[in-house]
């Protein structure tokens, strides 16, 4: 779902532009850029997730919420929940309420197909989403945003991104989704009919100023990028899928969804939740994941275009071991002697952090952390343990991937009814009456301080442009008057000597 950065991905060295090499900077997290803060010494810091919770206005997933989940659903929370990998949410309690009352809801997630191979960071949200779909017995829609990857890239062609979507679909399905309750679609193939109607409803409620403030767009941004927010929002509403939920909008618009995603996607859905209230639709709930750091260390995200930054799902055990040894950032000491005496720092060690994501055994993970901190375990040993776990994960995936055929993809992408725990409840779902408050729109999708600053800056720029244009026009009028030429405003009515440009065909 996340798009490629608008700016070049290659780092421009500070000395090339005459800046201080150690200039400090704040962390950046948005749908196109993820970077940790840089301190005064030029060192990149890990992403501060508590700061994101505060800035985005989300809620932390605390022990009380996890306890309620276990009580309501009857299963132990996934290790990605227990360990805080999924750490933040919007209205997750509302989904648990509906599950408890046996009222319908669904899951929505997606992937922006930017290459023909996925890395382990891409797989995390899908692995967790599959688990949620299984334990909730809830329907799932998976969106492949091939159109987004075309709109946000200067080089990719429509044909190229459509091929990536097909390849990525096989990767995603290899995770093991249930075809009875899973519908996958690519935007280029599916958009039209009910979902397009929703896209236009949403687009009509998002102004250029709002999109610019939330996403940082400017005058050079193509209109396709600006409009994509409405496209990504539309699957948040059940009436976009009449073949799953039926064609009674008065009922289906009241069925909410739960969106598991990385925290950088939250701006899209903060805007979606705001629009939902104005449309009298059920607001989507969200559950946010941390980023899986690149092999190079904290404060960054894996990239499909940088081979040394990631473990890819196609990597062999030997290649994984080589990458871990050569590229994985270590929290260990300079020498084995220092490590044994002082211990290592698992908080910044990439091997340990990957084990937090992929090693399911809580007791073994706790023992590894203790041994590494105490110096009992050396850097080479923790790297090898991580490489073993990742090799097993990728090998199992590759075996399943080999079984996915074009026919498998066609099945999941076919428009068909789905079967799940609450499917019968859709028929008897009460219609939520409209209230006076609904007509006012609004919601909790408030702009952050940074977005308000951006919006104010845009307003100031537009004001300056208008003032400059007015000043230029006044100067031109004064000059014309001095030359004795009749002012246009005093000229008699008649045919214009200059026509407006014709619309391009």
Tab-separated table of C-alpha atoms in Angstrom, residues 79-334:
chain	number	residue	atom	x	y	z
A	79	UNK	CA	3.646	-13.178	19.604
A	80	UNK	CA	3.735	-10.027	17.452
A	81	UNK	CA	1.084	-8.584	19.779
A	82	UNK	CA	2.677	-9.860	22.987
A	83	UNK	CA	6.052	-8.347	22.064
A	84	UNK	CA	4.734	-4.981	20.961
A	85	UNK	CA	5.539	-5.367	17.259
A	86	UNK	CA	1.919	-4.368	16.717
A	87	UNK	CA	1.962	-1.564	19.228
A	88	UNK	CA	-0.721	1.009	18.431
A	89	UNK	CA	-4.372	1.090	17.376
A	90	UNK	CA	-7.482	3.059	16.544
A	91	UNK	CA	-10.723	1.600	17.920
A	92	UNK	CA	-9.503	-2.001	18.175
A	93	UNK	CA	-11.846	-2.297	21.173
A	94	UNK	CA	-14.805	-1.690	18.842
A	95	UNK	CA	-13.840	-4.762	16.806
A	96	UNK	CA	-13.652	-6.873	19.975
A	97	UNK	CA	-17.093	-5.553	20.945
A	98	UNK	CA	-18.527	-6.676	17.615
A	99	UNK	CA	-16.871	-10.087	17.874
A	100	UNK	CA	-18.342	-10.501	21.341
A	101	UNK	CA	-21.821	-9.581	20.053
A	102	UNK	CA	-21.363	-11.803	16.962
A	103	UNK	CA	-21.780	-8.813	14.669
A	104	UNK	CA	-20.023	-8.803	11.282
A	105	UNK	CA	-16.764	-7.039	10.481
A	106	UNK	CA	-13.941	-7.734	8.056
A	107	UNK	CA	-10.198	-7.311	7.595
A	108	UNK	CA	-8.535	-5.142	4.949
A	109	UNK	CA	-4.870	-4.988	4.077
A	110	UNK	CA	-2.795	-4.568	0.928
A	111	UNK	CA	0.472	-4.372	-0.920
A	112	UNK	CA	1.990	-1.911	-3.359
A	113	UNK	CA	3.713	-4.147	-5.943
A	114	UNK	CA	7.002	-2.348	-6.602
A	115	UNK	CA	9.088	-5.398	-7.593
A	116	UNK	CA	8.655	-9.054	-8.473
A	117	UNK	CA	10.019	-10.252	-5.133
A	118	UNK	CA	9.016	-9.549	-1.547
A	119	UNK	CA	11.323	-9.356	1.476
A	120	UNK	CA	10.666	-10.552	5.022
A	121	UNK	CA	9.514	-7.089	6.084
A	122	UNK	CA	6.659	-7.248	3.563
A	123	UNK	CA	5.503	-10.599	4.907
A	124	UNK	CA	5.059	-9.551	8.561
A	125	UNK	CA	1.677	-7.748	8.163
A	126	UNK	CA	0.308	-10.563	5.984
A	127	UNK	CA	1.381	-13.278	8.426
A	128	UNK	CA	-0.347	-11.421	11.242
A	129	UNK	CA	-3.431	-10.659	9.123
A	130	UNK	CA	-3.818	-14.348	8.250
A	131	UNK	CA	-3.712	-15.183	11.960
A	132	UNK	CA	-6.378	-12.554	12.691
A	133	UNK	CA	-8.599	-13.866	9.904
A	134	UNK	CA	-8.227	-17.393	11.295
A	135	UNK	CA	-8.894	-16.607	14.965
A	136	UNK	CA	-11.751	-14.185	14.237
A	137	UNK	CA	-13.074	-16.336	11.356
A	138	UNK	CA	-13.518	-13.017	9.547
A	139	UNK	CA	-13.538	-12.216	5.807
A	140	UNK	CA	-10.472	-10.527	4.369
A	141	UNK	CA	-9.927	-8.267	1.358
A	142	UNK	CA	-6.394	-7.765	0.024
A	143	UNK	CA	-5.774	-4.807	-2.271
A	144	UNK	CA	-2.868	-4.780	-4.750
A	145	UNK	CA	-2.248	-1.135	-5.592
A	146	UNK	CA	-0.639	-1.555	-9.001
A	147	UNK	CA	-2.101	1.799	-10.071
A	148	UNK	CA	-0.382	3.505	-7.158
A	149	UNK	CA	3.016	2.140	-8.175
A	150	UNK	CA	2.509	3.532	-11.666
A	151	UNK	CA	1.363	6.948	-10.451
A	152	UNK	CA	4.183	7.354	-7.933
A	153	UNK	CA	7.002	6.238	-10.230
A	154	UNK	CA	8.582	8.131	-13.081
A	155	UNK	CA	9.891	4.961	-14.748
A	156	UNK	CA	7.445	2.083	-14.261
A	157	UNK	CA	4.904	1.274	-16.958
A	158	UNK	CA	1.332	0.088	-16.449
A	159	UNK	CA	2.242	-3.303	-17.902
A	160	UNK	CA	5.207	-3.620	-15.532
A	161	UNK	CA	3.262	-2.915	-12.335
A	162	UNK	CA	0.444	-5.231	-13.399
A	163	UNK	CA	2.987	-8.038	-13.805
A	164	UNK	CA	4.433	-7.238	-10.369
A	165	UNK	CA	0.930	-7.431	-8.892
A	166	UNK	CA	0.437	-10.896	-10.328
A	167	UNK	CA	3.786	-12.101	-8.997
A	168	UNK	CA	3.241	-10.528	-5.571
A	169	UNK	CA	-0.205	-12.118	-5.418
A	170	UNK	CA	1.454	-15.550	-5.526
A	171	UNK	CA	3.873	-14.515	-2.772
A	172	UNK	CA	1.024	-13.326	-0.562
A	173	UNK	CA	-1.114	-16.406	-1.151
A	174	UNK	CA	1.859	-18.616	-0.207
A	175	UNK	CA	1.342	-17.402	3.365
A	176	UNK	CA	-1.693	-19.690	3.463
A	177	UNK	CA	-4.907	-17.665	3.313
A	178	UNK	CA	-8.245	-19.459	3.311
A	179	UNK	CA	-9.967	-19.078	-0.103
A	180	UNK	CA	-13.422	-19.386	1.479
A	181	UNK	CA	-13.059	-16.079	3.285
A	182	UNK	CA	-10.368	-14.206	1.290
A	183	UNK	CA	-10.833	-11.926	-1.718
A	184	UNK	CA	-7.792	-10.437	-3.429
A	185	UNK	CA	-7.918	-7.823	-6.170
A	186	UNK	CA	-5.685	-5.532	-8.194
A	187	UNK	CA	-6.886	-1.971	-8.668
A	188	UNK	CA	-6.507	-2.071	-12.446
A	189	UNK	CA	-8.720	-5.164	-12.656
A	190	UNK	CA	-11.370	-4.525	-10.001
A	191	UNK	CA	-12.082	-0.813	-9.748
A	192	UNK	CA	-15.457	0.134	-11.195
A	193	UNK	CA	-19.057	-0.239	-10.104
A	194	UNK	CA	-19.643	-0.013	-6.340
A	195	UNK	CA	-16.045	0.607	-5.314
A	196	UNK	CA	-15.671	3.396	-7.885
A	197	UNK	CA	-18.863	4.992	-6.583
A	198	UNK	CA	-17.253	5.063	-3.144
A	199	UNK	CA	-14.006	6.445	-4.559
A	200	UNK	CA	-15.901	9.412	-6.000
A	201	UNK	CA	-17.850	9.952	-2.770
A	202	UNK	CA	-14.586	10.035	-0.842
A	203	UNK	CA	-12.724	12.154	-3.392
A	204	UNK	CA	-15.452	14.795	-3.282
A	205	UNK	CA	-14.828	15.248	0.458
A	206	UNK	CA	-11.024	15.606	0.317
A	207	UNK	CA	-9.809	19.066	-0.645
A	208	UNK	CA	-6.468	19.843	-2.252
A	209	UNK	CA	-5.469	21.714	0.900
A	210	UNK	CA	-6.299	18.740	3.122
A	211	UNK	CA	-4.395	16.300	0.892
A	212	UNK	CA	-1.414	18.671	0.726
A	213	UNK	CA	-1.336	19.121	4.495
A	214	UNK	CA	-1.610	15.409	5.258
A	215	UNK	CA	0.706	14.089	2.552
A	216	UNK	CA	2.979	17.033	1.799
A	217	UNK	CA	1.913	17.433	-1.840
A	218	UNK	CA	2.803	20.611	-3.709
A	219	UNK	CA	2.304	22.232	-7.091
A	220	UNK	CA	4.541	19.691	-8.831
A	221	UNK	CA	2.514	16.690	-7.642
A	222	UNK	CA	0.551	14.951	-10.386
A	223	UNK	CA	-3.202	14.759	-9.805
A	224	UNK	CA	-3.084	10.967	-9.813
A	225	UNK	CA	-1.063	11.018	-6.610
A	226	UNK	CA	-3.486	13.446	-5.005
A	227	UNK	CA	-6.450	11.295	-5.942
A	228	UNK	CA	-4.979	8.045	-4.723
A	229	UNK	CA	-6.011	8.679	-1.120
A	230	UNK	CA	-9.628	8.099	-2.167
A	231	UNK	CA	-8.699	4.845	-3.905
A	232	UNK	CA	-6.880	3.418	-0.894
A	233	UNK	CA	-9.740	4.519	1.374
A	234	UNK	CA	-12.562	2.879	-0.586
A	235	UNK	CA	-11.935	-0.760	0.495
A	236	UNK	CA	-12.418	0.434	4.100
A	237	UNK	CA	-16.161	0.385	3.407
A	238	UNK	CA	-18.076	-2.878	3.010
A	239	UNK	CA	-20.404	-1.575	0.304
A	240	UNK	CA	-17.367	-1.540	-2.016
A	241	UNK	CA	-17.770	-5.346	-2.123
A	242	UNK	CA	-21.419	-6.204	-2.903
A	243	UNK	CA	-20.480	-9.761	-3.928
A	244	UNK	CA	-19.332	-10.343	-0.327
A	245	UNK	CA	-21.679	-8.273	1.809
A	246	UNK	CA	-24.727	-7.768	-0.423
A	247	UNK	CA	-26.100	-4.732	-2.207
A	248	UNK	CA	-28.122	-3.121	0.588
A	249	UNK	CA	-26.023	-0.021	1.255
A	250	UNK	CA	-28.116	0.948	4.270
A	251	UNK	CA	-26.836	-2.236	5.940
A	252	UNK	CA	-23.366	-2.739	4.482
A	253	UNK	CA	-22.163	0.807	5.160
A	254	UNK	CA	-22.493	0.000	8.883
A	255	UNK	CA	-20.080	-2.971	8.731
A	256	UNK	CA	-16.624	-1.801	9.902
A	257	UNK	CA	-13.243	-3.226	8.992
A	258	UNK	CA	-9.984	-3.752	10.866
A	259	UNK	CA	-6.849	-2.692	8.994
A	260	UNK	CA	-3.528	-4.217	10.081
A	261	UNK	CA	-0.761	-2.055	8.593
A	262	UNK	CA	2.575	-0.404	9.277
A	263	UNK	CA	2.313	2.893	11.161
A	264	UNK	CA	3.418	4.897	8.089
A	265	UNK	CA	0.048	4.146	6.449
A	266	UNK	CA	-1.940	5.793	9.253
A	267	UNK	CA	-2.254	9.209	7.514
A	268	UNK	CA	-4.329	7.607	4.743
A	269	UNK	CA	-6.768	6.076	7.169
A	270	UNK	CA	-6.898	9.031	9.539
A	271	UNK	CA	-8.301	10.932	6.564
A	272	UNK	CA	-10.559	7.953	5.724
A	273	UNK	CA	-12.038	7.921	9.230
A	274	UNK	CA	-12.771	11.618	8.956
A	275	UNK	CA	-14.570	11.125	5.641
A	276	UNK	CA	-16.471	8.086	6.962
A	277	UNK	CA	-18.326	10.092	9.556
A	278	UNK	CA	-19.512	12.609	6.990
A	279	UNK	CA	-20.736	9.775	4.758
A	280	UNK	CA	-22.480	8.057	7.709
A	281	UNK	CA	-20.289	4.983	7.124
A	282	UNK	CA	-18.737	2.829	9.830
A	283	UNK	CA	-15.228	4.090	10.575
A	284	UNK	CA	-12.377	1.621	9.973
A	285	UNK	CA	-10.359	0.435	12.961
A	286	UNK	CA	-6.592	0.100	12.685
A	287	UNK	CA	-3.790	-1.831	14.325
A	288	UNK	CA	-0.268	-0.558	13.613
A	289	UNK	CA	3.040	-2.394	13.295
A	290	UNK	CA	6.582	-1.256	13.924
A	291	UNK	CA	9.047	-1.365	11.045
A	292	UNK	CA	11.479	-4.208	10.575
A	293	UNK	CA	14.852	-2.479	10.497
A	294	UNK	CA	17.111	-2.866	7.495
A	295	UNK	CA	20.132	-5.110	7.940
A	296	UNK	CA	22.204	-1.949	8.383
A	297	UNK	CA	20.595	-1.075	11.724
A	298	UNK	CA	17.985	0.958	13.598
A	299	UNK	CA	16.113	3.919	12.181
A	300	UNK	CA	15.557	2.538	8.690
A	301	UNK	CA	13.283	0.246	6.713
A	302	UNK	CA	14.089	-2.612	4.359
A	303	UNK	CA	14.060	-1.701	0.670
A	304	UNK	CA	13.127	-4.008	-2.195
A	305	UNK	CA	15.584	-2.105	-4.399
A	306	UNK	CA	18.651	-2.480	-2.132
A	307	UNK	CA	19.852	-6.092	-2.024
A	308	UNK	CA	22.107	-5.622	1.005
A	309	UNK	CA	19.329	-4.047	3.079
A	310	UNK	CA	17.018	-7.020	3.237
A	311	UNK	CA	16.468	-10.744	3.453
A	312	UNK	CA	14.289	-11.644	0.469
A	313	UNK	CA	11.778	-14.458	0.450
A	314	UNK	CA	13.685	-16.004	-2.466
A	315	UNK	CA	17.042	-16.070	-0.627
A	316	UNK	CA	18.683	-19.462	-0.013
A	317	UNK	CA	19.892	-20.512	3.461
A	318	UNK	CA	23.491	-19.906	2.367
A	319	UNK	CA	22.675	-16.424	1.086
A	320	UNK	CA	20.790	-15.602	4.294
A	321	UNK	CA	23.748	-16.712	6.408
A	322	UNK	CA	26.125	-14.615	4.285
A	323	UNK	CA	23.917	-11.521	4.547
A	324	UNK	CA	23.579	-11.886	8.310
A	325	UNK	CA	27.335	-12.241	8.790
A	326	UNK	CA	28.265	-9.454	6.386
A	327	UNK	CA	25.525	-6.829	6.738
A	328	UNK	CA	23.571	-7.320	9.965
A	329	UNK	CA	24.223	-4.473	12.391
A	330	UNK	CA	25.600	-5.750	15.684
A	331	UNK	CA	25.004	-4.605	19.241
A	332	UNK	CA	28.135	-6.466	20.322
A	333	UNK	CA	31.556	-5.244	21.418
A	334	UNK	CA	34.735	-4.767	19.405
